């Protein structure tokens, strides 16, 4: 009696396992799509699988906690056993003898003991004679894998060369099978201890912290993520007070949950790390990948402690909470706002902390409140898309704080409500689905064989899927990290006025891999404007297209208040991309309507009516025009009444209301060119073009021709003059582009052919 | 008192000594300096000795050496957890009224018993995954050891364990 393939597929636990694993690898959107496809006619199966996936992370925590209990019970049972010695040396000693040789190293002195092992000073004799730090890891079982993972990253580690990074030289296994790592010997104390002892004030602490950021950013550029940034891994020596970051590569090598060459990790049996500094994605345990933004989080936690004197989460409370609760806290609860945490401490503690920062307690709270609260919170955002996207961006914001400039972190934070990152992830999602789909197809086609040799086949499928996914994840992470780093670097270059270098930097890499962020938006805006000024339209359009995507992170009203919509519109048309322009203006109306102020209305009218528009567009602008007209006609204060008049003239031009065009045109001209600093001449020229067309339509051909001829010279000279200026104000170049566009349109209308004397690029 | 009537005398338990030591040692992970939560730093020498010295074992070198040990471990651990549960509730488990039981926090003892029961259910669904759980969770074996014991690859063990863990937890939440 044959069962239908569907029921076989959905009932077999083997298939459930394969689907579970495939789904865990996918991002939420792709996962949903994959599941809906797989369980198309099987709502129950879908519900079951969804429940299973939802508890994946929690189940890890649950079993970790249970294993603690299991140990306690074992301990009790042992204690009840009569006549069995409690400590008979079954447990090998956790320290090595001084003087012992491990590989080419001779142990000289025990210099410390951390959570993850014992650190020795050791002498290396070959091939070079030097003193090193040798760290023996207390692991036990997976020595070979630890070393294999270290080897995999060895090349990247070797490429790191930075004064603030302690080099990692070597890894191996001790005689009794424990992994060890050999590092540059750094003598020093924890950065937090150093700062307190030296009584460094807030600004000096930030200066020191920025150096740590540079070290981590350097590592990120080499493709190395630290994963375990905390005070005990950042040392400062008294003699040479620069911070040194130690233990690079070790967290990755010893983390069982890591993606390795065999495929994506499964949530592990082990909980490695220092909870107050661990990012939510590290704590989650449901198999999310870790990227450079994990280090941004941990740096935020380090900064929190350096400034506030306490880690963001209370270590003892976390420990007592148990693993499940700790996981929940770190995933869901925001740490107390830095300055409020400090203000809430008992007076004595607060005084002590302030004293270490050479200020009085109240002053310290005031120093931290606001910008620094915001910077720390942004670095430690639960959603990694809401954090600084690179370590450089964090450092740059701190730099702005030190220079008393406004910081990015203070901008409103509710920008991530609408799944705006779908676009960014589209390629990745598609890739994920393709992989998942190949798994499904493979299964469907071979159901019979699958039943007979299901283990073998499933294994094959899995291996293939895993290999593909691992490669995709790896290269995507590298690319994104690189792109983020480039954007940050470009931002730094721009802040130093090195526009050409910034442009060249971004051009040499694939711009498309850059994720939308506020920082990226700023960079695109500036480079788009710069290229447009020099009439390099193709590049300008490229940047503006990306800017347009990144802009969706900001509230629509802020975008329309700015002049970006006009800049993007005119750049598209100057480049000759009429289709792109049409798409842009429709999208603009979708996103930004209705207009709330006459200023917004004026921008919307101008940006969407640069070429002939069909009814669907004109109709939607009816209310916008009403708002604009009100602003232009009433005596209430309007920042740019001359532009409102211009936009009204343009609107009526598109409607074919020639008399109204003349009326608004006159009003626009009544404001002398000087009214609008940079673009007054161009506005007047553009208005002449509109009025020439109106006269032509009203049958005043001679007047129309004369008016247009006058304008020709105005535009040629105006553009030339503008080009000799500086590319600082976007208003100038795009107003000339608008004037040029309207001139061309008028020439075609009045003379029946394009103008040949006026050069176009 | 034992579900399957087997003896759990002190001498029997004493034979499990190395495994119990290992589980107890794993717990120390939470009590390390620096408040760092450690990987379950299993003390593996005891197991290694056991596997190399098969005359010492309960099953005289038959395949499934660890499986037998893990089942024994499961039994003694669950016995101990039941004892706690009885003590805490001052009598038989079944006498707790349902409303009261719902209000009780899931104590750590219950956690063990819940896992035990869920594993029984998994055994009916899929004996292979259930065995992985018994070996890993009750026996305290590493992935490598489970792989050797069952003739699977280490990766497969990891995958089975991740899936089984979620499966068991889902069952437990239904209980």
mmCIF file of C-alpha atoms in Angstrom, chain A residues 13-14 16-17 20-21 48 51-52 55 58-60 62-63 65-78 80-82 84-86 88 90-92 115-116 138-141 145 190 230 262 264 266-274 315 319 326 459 462 466, chain B residues 10 13-14 17 20-24 26-27 30 32-45 49 76-77 80-81 84 108-109 111-112 115 122 126 129 136-137 140 142-145 153-156 158-163 165-170 172-173:
data_model
loop_
_atom_site.group_PDB
_atom_site.id
_atom_site.type_symbol
_atom_site.label_atom_id
_atom_site.label_comp_id
_atom_site.label_asym_id
_atom_site.label_seq_id
_atom_site.Cartn_x
_atom_site.Cartn_y
_atom_site.Cartn_z
ATOM 1 C CA UNK A 13 11.791 12.363 11.119
ATOM 2 C CA UNK A 14 14.809 12.112 8.862
ATOM 3 C CA UNK A 16 12.154 16.772 9.386
ATOM 4 C CA UNK A 17 15.775 16.878 10.460
ATOM 5 C CA UNK A 20 15.070 21.841 10.138
ATOM 6 C CA UNK A 21 18.713 22.155 9.372
ATOM 7 C CA UNK A 48 5.095 21.804 13.595
ATOM 8 C CA UNK A 51 7.376 25.529 16.407
ATOM 9 C CA UNK A 52 10.509 23.432 16.167
ATOM 10 C CA UNK A 55 12.499 26.722 20.120
ATOM 11 C CA UNK A 58 15.801 28.119 23.757
ATOM 12 C CA UNK A 59 16.351 24.392 23.633
ATOM 13 C CA UNK A 60 20.120 24.888 23.631
ATOM 14 C CA UNK A 62 17.498 24.531 28.338
ATOM 15 C CA UNK A 63 19.866 21.633 27.799
ATOM 16 C CA UNK A 65 21.040 24.367 32.162
ATOM 17 C CA UNK A 66 19.932 20.770 32.502
ATOM 18 C CA UNK A 67 23.519 19.663 32.152
ATOM 19 C CA UNK A 68 24.402 21.816 35.148
ATOM 20 C CA UNK A 69 21.753 20.043 37.150
ATOM 21 C CA UNK A 70 22.981 16.725 35.842
ATOM 22 C CA UNK A 71 26.419 17.542 37.220
ATOM 23 C CA UNK A 72 25.008 18.428 40.609
ATOM 24 C CA UNK A 73 23.153 15.163 40.798
ATOM 25 C CA UNK A 74 26.283 13.272 39.798
ATOM 26 C CA UNK A 75 28.186 15.085 42.510
ATOM 27 C CA UNK A 76 25.608 14.135 45.107
ATOM 28 C CA UNK A 77 25.607 10.529 44.097
ATOM 29 C CA UNK A 78 29.365 10.460 44.329
ATOM 30 C CA UNK A 80 26.961 9.292 48.964
ATOM 31 C CA UNK A 81 29.249 6.537 47.753
ATOM 32 C CA UNK A 82 31.038 4.870 50.658
ATOM 33 C CA UNK A 84 35.401 6.049 47.203
ATOM 34 C CA UNK A 85 38.066 8.704 47.444
ATOM 35 C CA UNK A 86 36.751 12.041 46.280
ATOM 36 C CA UNK A 88 42.033 10.471 43.358
ATOM 37 C CA UNK A 90 41.231 11.298 37.823
ATOM 38 C CA UNK A 91 41.106 14.901 36.904
ATOM 39 C CA UNK A 92 44.417 15.802 35.393
ATOM 40 C CA UNK A 115 38.379 31.721 32.441
ATOM 41 C CA UNK A 116 39.537 29.817 29.465
ATOM 42 C CA UNK A 138 41.090 24.080 29.362
ATOM 43 C CA UNK A 139 38.984 22.253 26.891
ATOM 44 C CA UNK A 140 39.434 18.578 26.878
ATOM 45 C CA UNK A 141 37.893 16.950 23.893
ATOM 46 C CA UNK A 145 39.304 20.713 15.852
ATOM 47 C CA UNK A 190 43.383 45.578 32.024
ATOM 48 C CA UNK A 230 36.368 42.496 27.114
ATOM 49 C CA UNK A 262 32.151 21.203 7.077
ATOM 50 C CA UNK A 264 27.135 25.804 9.081
ATOM 51 C CA UNK A 266 24.634 23.960 14.831
ATOM 52 C CA UNK A 267 23.963 25.594 18.129
ATOM 53 C CA UNK A 268 26.575 24.002 20.308
ATOM 54 C CA UNK A 269 26.687 22.227 23.594
ATOM 55 C CA UNK A 270 28.990 24.797 24.975
ATOM 56 C CA UNK A 271 28.522 28.277 26.170
ATOM 57 C CA UNK A 272 31.667 30.200 25.600
ATOM 58 C CA UNK A 273 32.207 33.818 26.323
ATOM 59 C CA UNK A 274 31.792 36.443 28.970
ATOM 60 C CA UNK A 315 27.796 39.634 36.100
ATOM 61 C CA UNK A 319 25.226 34.043 36.635
ATOM 62 C CA UNK A 326 20.518 34.857 31.088
ATOM 63 C CA UNK A 459 23.960 12.771 3.638
ATOM 64 C CA UNK A 462 23.283 17.766 3.059
ATOM 65 C CA UNK A 466 26.206 22.717 3.494
ATOM 66 C CA UNK B 10 26.381 0.996 45.735
ATOM 67 C CA UNK B 13 27.000 2.773 41.084
ATOM 68 C CA UNK B 14 30.641 2.682 42.030
ATOM 69 C CA UNK B 17 32.340 6.377 39.093
ATOM 70 C CA UNK B 20 29.822 10.520 37.361
ATOM 71 C CA UNK B 21 33.094 12.275 37.989
ATOM 72 C CA UNK B 22 33.012 13.529 34.493
ATOM 73 C CA UNK B 23 29.522 14.950 34.740
ATOM 74 C CA UNK B 24 30.328 16.541 38.075
ATOM 75 C CA UNK B 26 31.497 19.497 33.695
ATOM 76 C CA UNK B 27 29.370 21.426 36.143
ATOM 77 C CA UNK B 30 29.896 27.713 35.973
ATOM 78 C CA UNK B 32 35.345 29.442 37.231
ATOM 79 C CA UNK B 33 37.153 32.639 38.039
ATOM 80 C CA UNK B 34 36.568 35.610 35.764
ATOM 81 C CA UNK B 35 32.887 34.618 35.664
ATOM 82 C CA UNK B 36 33.513 33.124 32.309
ATOM 83 C CA UNK B 37 31.162 30.386 31.374
ATOM 84 C CA UNK B 38 33.254 27.601 30.088
ATOM 85 C CA UNK B 39 32.591 24.993 27.526
ATOM 86 C CA UNK B 40 31.702 21.808 29.292
ATOM 87 C CA UNK B 41 35.302 21.062 30.009
ATOM 88 C CA UNK B 42 34.889 17.356 30.224
ATOM 89 C CA UNK B 43 37.460 15.349 31.989
ATOM 90 C CA UNK B 44 38.149 12.827 29.342
ATOM 91 C CA UNK B 45 40.980 10.813 30.791
ATOM 92 C CA UNK B 49 41.094 4.761 30.371
ATOM 93 C CA UNK B 76 20.887 6.529 38.528
ATOM 94 C CA UNK B 77 20.466 10.165 37.613
ATOM 95 C CA UNK B 80 18.180 10.705 42.198
ATOM 96 C CA UNK B 81 16.020 13.361 40.548
ATOM 97 C CA UNK B 84 14.414 15.001 45.153
ATOM 98 C CA UNK B 108 15.685 21.597 38.111
ATOM 99 C CA UNK B 109 14.662 18.141 39.202
ATOM 100 C CA UNK B 111 13.790 19.415 34.192
ATOM 101 C CA UNK B 112 15.664 16.111 34.375
ATOM 102 C CA UNK B 115 13.866 15.268 29.581
ATOM 103 C CA UNK B 122 11.656 10.114 21.026
ATOM 104 C CA UNK B 126 13.417 7.546 16.148
ATOM 105 C CA UNK B 129 18.380 10.130 17.614
ATOM 106 C CA UNK B 136 25.444 12.664 25.012
ATOM 107 C CA UNK B 137 23.169 13.894 27.729
ATOM 108 C CA UNK B 140 28.200 12.817 28.955
ATOM 109 C CA UNK B 142 31.536 14.024 23.311
ATOM 110 C CA UNK B 143 30.383 14.099 19.711
ATOM 111 C CA UNK B 144 33.459 12.187 18.707
ATOM 112 C CA UNK B 145 32.784 9.418 21.180
ATOM 113 C CA UNK B 153 30.264 10.880 11.398
ATOM 114 C CA UNK B 154 30.813 13.564 13.974
ATOM 115 C CA UNK B 155 28.861 16.035 11.854
ATOM 116 C CA UNK B 156 25.893 13.708 11.749
ATOM 117 C CA UNK B 158 25.982 17.180 15.821
ATOM 118 C CA UNK B 159 23.054 17.484 13.469
ATOM 119 C CA UNK B 160 21.051 14.750 15.178
ATOM 120 C CA UNK B 161 21.738 16.353 18.530
ATOM 121 C CA UNK B 162 20.637 19.825 17.435
ATOM 122 C CA UNK B 163 17.460 18.465 15.908
ATOM 123 C CA UNK B 165 17.242 18.872 21.304
ATOM 124 C CA UNK B 166 14.675 21.114 19.642
ATOM 125 C CA UNK B 167 12.334 18.158 19.198
ATOM 126 C CA UNK B 168 12.577 17.204 22.868
ATOM 127 C CA UNK B 169 12.125 20.745 24.026
ATOM 128 C CA UNK B 170 9.038 21.151 21.893
ATOM 129 C CA UNK B 172 8.510 19.204 26.925
ATOM 130 C CA UNK B 173 6.670 22.448 26.335
#
